[in-house]
Amino acid sequence: RLDALGGSIGAIIGAVALGTKDSAFIPAGWVGLALSYSIEVTGYLKHGVRMIAQVEAEMNSVERILYYSNNIEAEAALETKDDPKPSEWPTKGEIKIQNMSMRYRDGPLVLKGISVSFRGGEKIGVVGRTGSGKSSLMTALFRISEMEPDGGKIWIDGRDISQIGLSVLRLNLSIIPQDPVMFSNTVRYNLDPFGEKSEYELWEALKKVQLAETIAVLPDGLDEQVAEGGENFSQGQRQLLCIARSLLRKPKILVMDEATASIDNTTDAAIQRMIRENFASATILTIAHRLNTIMDSDRVLVLDDGRVAEFDSPSALINRGGIFASMVEKSKKAHNA
Ligand code: ATP
Ligand code: MG
């Protein structure tokens, strides 16, 4: 269409020049000028259209920001005036959950009145069928999802977490999520987003998760770019990087959601040992996919359809014979087979 338009402008000018040539109504120089411009005009038109299309495409981002800023409710305050100081809270890592119920938006209840307490420094294993609410219980700790208004309370070291500023709360907990989160930035930024650690500390953490060699051979080392979503690292490597990130933060409470699901058995065993050593005083909640990773935990919490089914030490649960005992039995059979 643009070519046709340009062509017809040229044709009209030619026709007018021809039609008026006897009266010399338009000077010959002007006609020449008009003709040469009319040939170029197609190019300009095309350029203009391309620019308009590009503006429209880039305005998508603006549109999206407007959509999000108008339609998504803001989270609770990041800081409140009576937030505890970092040195005062949490000191022990004690968690008390009382009558916790939770639903996602207007869906059904996924946690149905959970009441448990974990002592400071205790190593807890969490198991349960797929969809039993293990990950949801952990997001409740971080106050990530909207909860029921009267959905129970969680205390950490005696403080009701719903009264604490979100940033203070989340800085003190660490999670290694089911699908590891990587930022599109350098490896260094992924390990230490706030730029607080020294080069030495970063390498120490990488050594502990057995990634030092992998990172050292990258062309840019710690400054290697991580692709969007961490595409240039394997799933297992991403999980290890997340573990290294938590190692650097030294939280009092560590949540691992199937954190080692994509790591081979040997590395997994080494990582579990390393976590025990480095987080000796922290409360660790491990959501397990391999029962052997939680067999040596202090207590095991078995969730079933959003409720607490069993909660005791692994040996007591096996002796009593219940969901956990049958899971152990099944995995033994699978192992033997
Ligand atoms: P898995 O072992 O597969 O990780 P899980 O025990 O961690 O399972 P959850 O992720 O806590 O299970 O899910 C519990 C229930 O909550 C499921 O029935 C699921 O449908 C629902 N659910 C989980 N995440 C969301 C979400 N973002 N929005 C709506 N419903 C959700
Ligand atoms: Mg889960």
mmCIF file of C-alpha atoms and ligand atoms in Angstrom:
data_model
loop_
_atom_site.group_PDB
_atom_site.id
_atom_site.type_symbol
_atom_site.label_atom_id
_atom_site.label_comp_id
_atom_site.label_asym_id
_atom_site.label_seq_id
_atom_site.Cartn_x
_atom_site.Cartn_y
_atom_site.Cartn_z
ATOM 1 C CA ARG A 1 0.000 0.000 0.000
ATOM 2 C CA LEU A 2 2.802 2.394 0.808
ATOM 3 C CA ASP A 3 4.478 1.640 -2.518
ATOM 4 C CA ALA A 4 1.179 2.233 -4.339
ATOM 5 C CA LEU A 5 0.690 5.491 -2.456
ATOM 6 C CA GLY A 6 4.231 6.667 -3.279
ATOM 7 C CA GLY A 7 3.788 5.611 -6.888
ATOM 8 C CA SER A 8 0.526 7.477 -7.286
ATOM 9 C CA ILE A 9 1.979 10.653 -5.797
ATOM 10 C CA GLY A 10 4.714 10.462 -8.459
ATOM 11 C CA ALA A 11 2.124 9.786 -11.177
ATOM 12 C CA ILE A 12 -0.041 12.743 -10.128
ATOM 13 C CA ILE A 13 2.937 15.079 -10.188
ATOM 14 C CA GLY A 14 3.920 13.761 -13.628
ATOM 15 C CA ALA A 15 0.385 14.176 -14.911
ATOM 16 C CA VAL A 16 0.054 17.739 -13.588
ATOM 17 C CA ALA A 17 3.418 18.642 -15.136
ATOM 18 C CA LEU A 18 2.399 17.145 -18.479
ATOM 19 C CA GLY A 19 -1.043 18.759 -18.420
ATOM 20 C CA THR A 20 0.292 22.222 -17.725
ATOM 21 C CA LYS A 21 3.434 22.113 -19.864
ATOM 22 C CA ASP A 22 2.145 24.562 -22.482
ATOM 23 C CA SER A 23 1.129 27.274 -20.026
ATOM 24 C CA ALA A 24 4.379 26.841 -18.066
ATOM 25 C CA PHE A 25 2.151 27.108 -14.970
ATOM 26 C CA ILE A 26 4.792 25.237 -12.898
ATOM 27 C CA PRO A 27 8.472 26.042 -13.528
ATOM 28 C CA ALA A 28 10.489 23.048 -14.797
ATOM 29 C CA GLY A 29 12.837 23.171 -11.804
ATOM 30 C CA TRP A 30 9.935 22.774 -9.392
ATOM 31 C CA VAL A 31 8.593 19.811 -11.287
ATOM 32 C CA GLY A 32 11.979 18.131 -11.110
ATOM 33 C CA LEU A 33 12.210 18.750 -7.397
ATOM 34 C CA ALA A 34 8.696 17.405 -6.776
ATOM 35 C CA LEU A 35 9.394 14.274 -8.855
ATOM 36 C CA SER A 36 12.590 13.437 -7.041
ATOM 37 C CA TYR A 37 10.889 13.861 -3.648
ATOM 38 C CA SER A 38 7.934 11.745 -4.716
ATOM 39 C CA ILE A 39 10.315 8.853 -5.438
ATOM 40 C CA GLU A 40 11.813 9.083 -1.955
ATOM 41 C CA VAL A 41 8.504 9.435 -0.165
ATOM 42 C CA THR A 42 7.854 5.666 -0.093
ATOM 43 C CA GLY A 43 10.983 5.148 2.021
ATOM 44 C CA TYR A 44 9.928 7.803 4.514
ATOM 45 C CA LEU A 45 6.435 6.367 4.787
ATOM 46 C CA LYS A 46 7.832 2.894 5.474
ATOM 47 C CA HIS A 47 10.160 4.234 8.130
ATOM 48 C CA GLY A 48 7.281 6.090 9.797
ATOM 49 C CA VAL A 49 5.121 2.993 9.925
ATOM 50 C CA ARG A 50 7.949 0.944 11.363
ATOM 51 C CA MET A 51 8.472 3.548 14.100
ATOM 52 C CA ILE A 52 4.773 3.558 14.984
ATOM 53 C CA ALA A 53 4.768 -0.236 15.276
ATOM 54 C CA GLN A 54 7.831 -0.156 17.477
ATOM 55 C CA VAL A 55 6.369 2.449 19.821
ATOM 56 C CA GLU A 56 3.239 0.370 20.127
ATOM 57 C CA ALA A 57 5.248 -2.755 20.966
ATOM 58 C CA GLU A 58 7.382 -1.022 23.560
ATOM 59 C CA MET A 59 4.365 0.622 25.154
ATOM 60 C CA ASN A 60 3.336 -2.904 26.144
ATOM 61 C CA SER A 61 5.648 -2.640 29.134
ATOM 62 C CA VAL A 62 4.018 0.596 30.220
ATOM 63 C CA GLU A 63 0.606 -0.973 29.790
ATOM 64 C CA ARG A 64 1.650 -3.934 31.910
ATOM 65 C CA ILE A 65 3.046 -1.762 34.701
ATOM 66 C CA LEU A 66 -0.173 0.254 34.757
ATOM 67 C CA TYR A 67 -2.196 -2.962 34.871
ATOM 68 C CA TYR A 68 -0.195 -4.366 37.748
ATOM 69 C CA SER A 69 -0.084 -1.170 39.739
ATOM 70 C CA ASN A 70 -3.854 -0.710 39.518
ATOM 71 C CA ASN A 71 -5.061 -4.267 39.835
ATOM 72 C CA ILE A 72 -2.838 -5.986 42.341
ATOM 73 C CA GLU A 73 -3.266 -5.351 46.005
ATOM 74 C CA ALA A 74 -0.116 -4.206 47.727
ATOM 75 C CA GLU A 75 1.507 -6.486 50.274
ATOM 76 C CA ALA A 76 1.506 -5.591 53.944
ATOM 77 C CA ALA A 77 3.967 -2.974 55.188
ATOM 78 C CA LEU A 78 7.633 -3.850 54.710
ATOM 79 C CA GLU A 79 8.522 -2.282 58.021
ATOM 80 C CA THR A 80 6.501 -1.367 61.078
ATOM 81 C CA LYS A 81 7.532 0.940 63.877
ATOM 82 C CA ASP A 82 7.876 -1.756 66.513
ATOM 83 C CA ASP A 83 9.908 -4.178 64.449
ATOM 84 C CA PRO A 84 12.479 -6.094 66.472
ATOM 85 C CA LYS A 85 16.146 -5.242 65.924
ATOM 86 C CA PRO A 86 18.169 -7.821 63.950
ATOM 87 C CA SER A 87 20.219 -8.668 67.047
ATOM 88 C CA GLU A 88 17.124 -9.310 69.193
ATOM 89 C CA TRP A 89 15.033 -11.436 66.888
ATOM 90 C CA PRO A 90 15.040 -14.254 66.122
ATOM 91 C CA THR A 91 17.530 -15.633 68.611
ATOM 92 C CA LYS A 92 16.417 -19.237 68.915
ATOM 93 C CA GLY A 93 14.342 -19.994 65.832
ATOM 94 C CA GLU A 94 11.368 -21.359 67.732
ATOM 95 C CA ILE A 95 8.226 -21.681 65.623
ATOM 96 C CA LYS A 96 4.742 -22.052 67.013
ATOM 97 C CA ILE A 97 1.883 -22.529 64.592
ATOM 98 C CA GLN A 98 -1.617 -22.406 65.997
ATOM 99 C CA ASN A 99 -4.775 -23.385 64.209
ATOM 100 C CA MET A 100 -3.397 -22.294 60.839
ATOM 101 C CA SER A 101 -5.891 -22.310 57.985
ATOM 102 C CA MET A 102 -5.180 -20.988 54.565
ATOM 103 C CA ARG A 103 -6.684 -20.804 51.132
ATOM 104 C CA TYR A 104 -5.494 -19.440 47.815
ATOM 105 C CA ARG A 105 -7.702 -16.524 46.812
ATOM 106 C CA ASP A 106 -11.240 -17.933 46.787
ATOM 107 C CA GLY A 107 -10.225 -21.573 46.382
ATOM 108 C CA PRO A 108 -10.870 -24.326 48.913
ATOM 109 C CA LEU A 109 -8.977 -24.516 52.192
ATOM 110 C CA VAL A 110 -5.570 -26.068 51.631
ATOM 111 C CA LEU A 111 -4.431 -25.926 55.256
ATOM 112 C CA LYS A 112 -7.096 -26.948 57.705
ATOM 113 C CA GLY A 113 -6.306 -25.909 61.240
ATOM 114 C CA ILE A 114 -2.672 -26.920 61.638
ATOM 115 C CA SER A 115 -1.212 -26.608 65.144
ATOM 116 C CA VAL A 116 2.404 -27.620 65.726
ATOM 117 C CA SER A 117 5.441 -26.167 67.410
ATOM 118 C CA PHE A 118 9.073 -26.609 66.520
ATOM 119 C CA ARG A 119 11.794 -26.022 69.099
ATOM 120 C CA GLY A 120 14.697 -23.727 68.272
ATOM 121 C CA GLY A 121 17.419 -25.564 66.375
ATOM 122 C CA GLU A 122 15.263 -28.599 65.755
ATOM 123 C CA LYS A 123 15.615 -30.472 62.471
ATOM 124 C CA ILE A 124 12.148 -31.204 61.157
ATOM 125 C CA GLY A 125 11.241 -33.368 58.200
ATOM 126 C CA VAL A 126 7.938 -32.699 56.458
ATOM 127 C CA VAL A 127 6.331 -35.384 54.318
ATOM 128 C CA GLY A 128 2.946 -35.966 52.768
ATOM 129 C CA ARG A 129 1.296 -36.821 49.487
ATOM 130 C CA THR A 130 1.466 -34.442 46.552
ATOM 131 C CA GLY A 131 -0.926 -31.566 47.193
ATOM 132 C CA SER A 132 -1.146 -32.187 50.919
ATOM 133 C CA GLY A 133 -0.080 -28.604 51.630
ATOM 134 C CA LYS A 134 3.610 -28.911 52.422
ATOM 135 C CA SER A 135 4.726 -25.993 50.261
ATOM 136 C CA SER A 136 1.673 -23.988 51.317
ATOM 137 C CA LEU A 137 2.611 -24.319 54.985
ATOM 138 C CA MET A 138 6.026 -22.910 54.141
ATOM 139 C CA THR A 139 4.634 -19.955 52.174
ATOM 140 C CA ALA A 140 2.484 -19.203 55.227
ATOM 141 C CA LEU A 141 5.695 -18.778 57.223
ATOM 142 C CA PHE A 142 6.867 -16.142 54.761
ATOM 143 C CA ARG A 143 3.408 -14.565 54.536
ATOM 144 C CA ILE A 144 3.533 -14.901 50.777
ATOM 145 C CA SER A 145 -0.054 -15.798 50.063
ATOM 146 C CA GLU A 146 -3.142 -14.101 51.306
ATOM 147 C CA MET A 147 -4.536 -15.944 54.288
ATOM 148 C CA GLU A 148 -7.863 -16.406 55.915
ATOM 149 C CA PRO A 149 -8.783 -13.469 58.145
ATOM 150 C CA ASP A 150 -9.158 -15.717 61.191
ATOM 151 C CA GLY A 151 -6.737 -18.266 59.832
ATOM 152 C CA GLY A 152 -4.718 -18.860 62.964
ATOM 153 C CA LYS A 153 -1.386 -17.446 64.019
ATOM 154 C CA ILE A 154 2.312 -18.182 63.721
ATOM 155 C CA TRP A 155 4.808 -17.085 66.337
ATOM 156 C CA ILE A 156 8.557 -17.087 65.820
ATOM 157 C CA ASP A 157 10.468 -16.733 69.073
ATOM 158 C CA GLY A 158 7.342 -15.470 70.761
ATOM 159 C CA ARG A 159 6.488 -12.782 68.207
ATOM 160 C CA ASP A 160 3.369 -12.932 66.108
ATOM 161 C CA ILE A 161 4.714 -12.786 62.548
ATOM 162 C CA SER A 162 1.599 -11.036 61.233
ATOM 163 C CA GLN A 163 2.652 -7.974 63.258
ATOM 164 C CA ILE A 164 6.191 -7.823 61.887
ATOM 165 C CA GLY A 165 7.263 -5.891 58.800
ATOM 166 C CA LEU A 166 7.585 -8.180 55.794
ATOM 167 C CA SER A 167 11.163 -7.291 54.962
ATOM 168 C CA VAL A 168 12.302 -7.880 58.552
ATOM 169 C CA LEU A 169 10.499 -11.213 58.623
ATOM 170 C CA ARG A 170 11.770 -12.442 55.277
ATOM 171 C CA LEU A 171 15.351 -11.354 55.850
ATOM 172 C CA ASN A 172 15.447 -13.663 58.832
ATOM 173 C CA LEU A 173 14.087 -16.738 57.107
ATOM 174 C CA SER A 174 15.669 -18.487 54.200
ATOM 175 C CA ILE A 175 13.985 -20.766 51.723
ATOM 176 C CA ILE A 176 15.390 -23.042 49.094
ATOM 177 C CA PRO A 177 12.275 -23.400 46.975
ATOM 178 C CA GLN A 178 11.018 -26.315 44.933
ATOM 179 C CA ASP A 179 11.907 -24.517 41.707
ATOM 180 C CA PRO A 180 15.060 -22.551 42.383
ATOM 181 C CA VAL A 181 14.855 -18.835 41.635
ATOM 182 C CA MET A 182 17.660 -17.169 39.699
ATOM 183 C CA PHE A 183 17.935 -13.507 38.783
ATOM 184 C CA SER A 184 19.025 -12.380 35.315
ATOM 185 C CA ASN A 185 22.226 -10.857 36.566
ATOM 186 C CA THR A 186 25.706 -12.081 37.439
ATOM 187 C CA VAL A 187 26.458 -15.184 39.498
ATOM 188 C CA ARG A 188 27.829 -12.846 42.149
ATOM 189 C CA TYR A 189 24.520 -10.971 42.366
ATOM 190 C CA ASN A 190 22.645 -14.251 42.619
ATOM 191 C CA LEU A 191 24.738 -15.309 45.581
ATOM 192 C CA ASP A 192 24.792 -11.994 47.343
ATOM 193 C CA PRO A 193 22.071 -9.649 46.064
ATOM 194 C CA PHE A 194 22.853 -6.961 48.620
ATOM 195 C CA GLY A 195 26.603 -6.927 47.899
ATOM 196 C CA GLU A 196 27.557 -7.465 51.533
ATOM 197 C CA LYS A 197 29.969 -10.373 51.302
ATOM 198 C CA SER A 198 33.626 -10.519 50.389
ATOM 199 C CA GLU A 199 35.063 -12.415 47.447
ATOM 200 C CA TYR A 200 36.520 -14.953 49.881
ATOM 201 C CA GLU A 201 33.173 -15.649 51.544
ATOM 202 C CA LEU A 202 31.523 -16.175 48.159
ATOM 203 C CA TRP A 203 34.106 -18.745 47.092
ATOM 204 C CA GLU A 204 33.913 -20.480 50.476
ATOM 205 C CA ALA A 205 30.157 -20.862 50.058
ATOM 206 C CA LEU A 206 30.594 -22.165 46.506
ATOM 207 C CA LYS A 207 33.137 -24.706 47.720
ATOM 208 C CA LYS A 208 30.725 -25.938 50.373
ATOM 209 C CA VAL A 209 28.059 -26.644 47.773
ATOM 210 C CA GLN A 210 30.645 -28.177 45.432
ATOM 211 C CA LEU A 211 30.144 -25.597 42.717
ATOM 212 C CA ALA A 212 33.481 -23.796 43.003
ATOM 213 C CA GLU A 213 35.024 -25.709 40.116
ATOM 214 C CA THR A 214 32.018 -25.235 37.855
ATOM 215 C CA ILE A 215 32.022 -21.484 38.420
ATOM 216 C CA ALA A 216 35.807 -21.154 38.262
ATOM 217 C CA VAL A 217 35.974 -22.467 34.700
ATOM 218 C CA LEU A 218 33.335 -20.049 33.407
ATOM 219 C CA PRO A 219 34.882 -17.334 31.199
ATOM 220 C CA ASP A 220 33.860 -14.553 33.588
ATOM 221 C CA GLY A 221 33.890 -16.543 36.821
ATOM 222 C CA LEU A 222 31.685 -14.904 39.448
ATOM 223 C CA ASP A 223 30.725 -12.190 36.989
ATOM 224 C CA GLU A 224 29.291 -14.634 34.467
ATOM 225 C CA GLN A 225 25.819 -13.593 33.366
ATOM 226 C CA VAL A 226 22.936 -15.826 34.410
ATOM 227 C CA ALA A 227 20.435 -16.147 31.569
ATOM 228 C CA GLU A 228 16.760 -15.486 32.131
ATOM 229 C CA GLY A 229 15.413 -18.000 34.643
ATOM 230 C CA GLY A 230 18.900 -19.470 35.040
ATOM 231 C CA GLU A 231 18.696 -21.260 31.680
ATOM 232 C CA ASN A 232 22.458 -21.623 31.411
ATOM 233 C CA PHE A 233 22.629 -23.690 34.596
ATOM 234 C CA SER A 234 21.175 -27.123 35.158
ATOM 235 C CA GLN A 235 18.266 -27.540 37.558
ATOM 236 C CA GLY A 236 20.563 -29.144 40.105
ATOM 237 C CA GLN A 237 23.179 -26.398 39.797
ATOM 238 C CA ARG A 238 20.483 -23.797 40.334
ATOM 239 C CA GLN A 239 19.441 -25.543 43.523
ATOM 240 C CA LEU A 240 23.036 -25.628 44.686
ATOM 241 C CA LEU A 241 23.405 -21.895 43.966
ATOM 242 C CA CYS A 242 20.266 -21.262 46.041
ATOM 243 C CA ILE A 243 21.773 -23.270 48.886
ATOM 244 C CA ALA A 244 24.969 -21.223 48.621
ATOM 245 C CA ARG A 245 22.882 -18.052 48.804
ATOM 246 C CA SER A 246 21.281 -19.235 52.054
ATOM 247 C CA LEU A 247 24.660 -20.286 53.425
ATOM 248 C CA LEU A 248 25.844 -16.710 53.034
ATOM 249 C CA ARG A 249 22.794 -15.305 54.822
ATOM 250 C CA LYS A 250 23.143 -17.592 57.862
ATOM 251 C CA PRO A 251 19.451 -17.520 58.785
ATOM 252 C CA LYS A 252 18.036 -18.809 62.071
ATOM 253 C CA ILE A 253 15.324 -20.628 60.176
ATOM 254 C CA LEU A 254 15.923 -22.504 56.960
ATOM 255 C CA VAL A 255 13.192 -24.042 54.830
ATOM 256 C CA MET A 256 14.133 -26.525 52.137
ATOM 257 C CA ASP A 257 11.338 -27.471 49.792
ATOM 258 C CA GLU A 258 12.477 -30.618 48.027
ATOM 259 C CA ALA A 259 15.630 -28.600 47.687
ATOM 260 C CA THR A 260 17.780 -31.431 46.484
ATOM 261 C CA ALA A 261 15.265 -33.054 44.157
ATOM 262 C CA SER A 262 17.434 -32.605 41.061
ATOM 263 C CA ILE A 263 20.773 -33.419 42.621
ATOM 264 C CA ASP A 264 22.376 -36.825 42.305
ATOM 265 C CA ASN A 265 22.557 -39.069 45.362
ATOM 266 C CA THR A 266 26.247 -38.616 46.131
ATOM 267 C CA THR A 267 26.139 -34.821 45.922
ATOM 268 C CA ASP A 268 22.876 -34.879 47.863
ATOM 269 C CA ALA A 269 24.439 -36.820 50.721
ATOM 270 C CA ALA A 270 27.388 -34.411 50.834
ATOM 271 C CA ILE A 271 25.060 -31.399 50.786
ATOM 272 C CA GLN A 272 22.888 -32.808 53.567
ATOM 273 C CA ARG A 273 25.981 -33.340 55.700
ATOM 274 C CA MET A 274 27.231 -29.825 54.915
ATOM 275 C CA ILE A 275 23.844 -28.334 55.814
ATOM 276 C CA ARG A 276 23.844 -30.157 59.156
ATOM 277 C CA GLU A 277 27.288 -28.767 59.939
ATOM 278 C CA ASN A 278 26.749 -25.214 58.776
ATOM 279 C CA PHE A 279 23.257 -24.702 60.101
ATOM 280 C CA ALA A 280 23.801 -26.557 63.371
ATOM 281 C CA SER A 281 22.015 -23.928 65.460
ATOM 282 C CA ALA A 282 19.291 -23.090 62.924
ATOM 283 C CA THR A 283 15.826 -24.575 62.819
ATOM 284 C CA ILE A 284 15.619 -26.541 59.581
ATOM 285 C CA LEU A 285 12.372 -27.567 57.956
ATOM 286 C CA THR A 286 13.009 -30.057 55.186
ATOM 287 C CA ILE A 287 10.249 -31.065 52.839
ATOM 288 C CA ALA A 288 11.501 -34.416 51.701
ATOM 289 C CA HIS A 289 11.136 -36.424 48.565
ATOM 290 C CA ARG A 290 13.741 -38.996 49.552
ATOM 291 C CA LEU A 291 12.892 -40.446 52.926
ATOM 292 C CA ASN A 292 16.545 -41.126 53.742
ATOM 293 C CA THR A 293 17.271 -37.383 53.857
ATOM 294 C CA ILE A 294 14.914 -36.964 56.802
ATOM 295 C CA MET A 295 15.459 -40.238 58.640
ATOM 296 C CA ASP A 296 17.940 -38.550 60.968
ATOM 297 C CA SER A 297 15.799 -35.483 61.664
ATOM 298 C CA ASP A 298 14.599 -34.860 65.209
ATOM 299 C CA ARG A 299 10.943 -35.086 64.354
ATOM 300 C CA VAL A 300 8.855 -35.764 61.276
ATOM 301 C CA LEU A 301 5.642 -33.963 60.452
ATOM 302 C CA VAL A 302 3.273 -35.928 58.239
ATOM 303 C CA LEU A 303 0.652 -33.815 56.486
ATOM 304 C CA ASP A 304 -2.443 -35.298 54.988
ATOM 305 C CA ASP A 305 -4.935 -33.173 53.079
ATOM 306 C CA GLY A 306 -3.975 -29.984 54.921
ATOM 307 C CA ARG A 307 -4.080 -31.541 58.392
ATOM 308 C CA VAL A 308 -1.395 -32.833 60.728
ATOM 309 C CA ALA A 309 -1.591 -36.616 60.512
ATOM 310 C CA GLU A 310 1.464 -37.590 62.544
ATOM 311 C CA PHE A 311 4.195 -35.690 64.341
ATOM 312 C CA ASP A 312 6.938 -37.461 66.271
ATOM 313 C CA SER A 313 10.468 -38.757 65.990
ATOM 314 C CA PRO A 314 11.051 -41.028 62.967
ATOM 315 C CA SER A 315 11.669 -44.118 65.094
ATOM 316 C CA ALA A 316 8.521 -43.584 67.152
ATOM 317 C CA LEU A 317 6.479 -43.145 63.974
ATOM 318 C CA ILE A 318 7.859 -46.347 62.463
ATOM 319 C CA ASN A 319 7.150 -48.301 65.631
ATOM 320 C CA ARG A 320 3.615 -46.990 65.848
ATOM 321 C CA GLY A 321 2.866 -47.972 62.258
ATOM 322 C CA GLY A 322 0.963 -45.306 60.341
ATOM 323 C CA ILE A 323 1.305 -43.232 57.179
ATOM 324 C CA PHE A 324 5.012 -42.640 57.714
ATOM 325 C CA ALA A 325 5.703 -46.288 58.533
ATOM 326 C CA SER A 326 3.946 -47.397 55.360
ATOM 327 C CA MET A 327 5.893 -44.831 53.294
ATOM 328 C CA VAL A 328 9.160 -46.186 54.695
ATOM 329 C CA GLU A 329 8.010 -49.728 53.999
ATOM 330 C CA LYS A 330 7.160 -48.825 50.396
ATOM 331 C CA SER A 331 10.466 -47.094 49.730
ATOM 332 C CA LYS A 332 12.333 -50.073 51.176
ATOM 333 C CA LYS A 333 10.471 -52.389 48.817
ATOM 334 C CA ALA A 334 11.207 -50.104 45.870
ATOM 335 C CA HIS A 335 14.840 -50.010 46.870
ATOM 336 C CA ASN A 336 15.095 -53.772 47.078
ATOM 337 C CA ALA A 337 13.305 -54.221 43.766
HETATM 338 P P1 ATP B 1 4.074 -31.323 46.281
HETATM 339 O O1 ATP B 1 4.528 -32.530 47.040
HETATM 340 O O2 ATP B 1 3.583 -31.710 44.934
HETATM 341 O O3 ATP B 1 5.060 -30.217 46.251
HETATM 342 P P2 ATP B 1 2.580 -29.860 48.289
HETATM 343 O O4 ATP B 1 2.277 -30.677 49.502
HETATM 344 O O5 ATP B 1 3.735 -28.925 48.382
HETATM 345 O O6 ATP B 1 2.729 -30.807 47.037
HETATM 346 P P3 ATP B 1 0.988 -27.517 47.888
HETATM 347 O O7 ATP B 1 1.807 -26.874 46.822
HETATM 348 O O8 ATP B 1 1.092 -26.939 49.248
HETATM 349 O O9 ATP B 1 1.249 -29.082 47.929
HETATM 350 O O10 ATP B 1 -0.522 -27.482 47.421
HETATM 351 C C1 ATP B 1 -1.596 -27.790 48.271
HETATM 352 C C2 ATP B 1 -2.891 -27.426 47.577
HETATM 353 O O11 ATP B 1 -2.908 -26.036 47.312
HETATM 354 C C3 ATP B 1 -3.077 -28.122 46.247
HETATM 355 O O12 ATP B 1 -4.341 -28.753 46.279
HETATM 356 C C4 ATP B 1 -3.074 -27.052 45.212
HETATM 357 O O13 ATP B 1 -4.131 -27.233 44.311
HETATM 358 C C5 ATP B 1 -3.278 -25.765 45.980
HETATM 359 N N1 ATP B 1 -2.403 -24.705 45.480
HETATM 360 C C6 ATP B 1 -1.067 -24.669 45.576
HETATM 361 N N2 ATP B 1 -0.556 -23.531 45.062
HETATM 362 C C7 ATP B 1 -1.613 -22.813 44.627
HETATM 363 C C8 ATP B 1 -1.750 -21.532 44.003
HETATM 364 N N3 ATP B 1 -0.699 -20.752 43.730
HETATM 365 N N4 ATP B 1 -3.009 -21.123 43.694
HETATM 366 C C9 ATP B 1 -4.073 -21.895 43.976
HETATM 367 N N5 ATP B 1 -4.015 -23.099 44.566
HETATM 368 C C10 ATP B 1 -2.813 -23.574 44.891
HETATM 369 MG MG MG B 2 5.489 -28.575 47.179
#
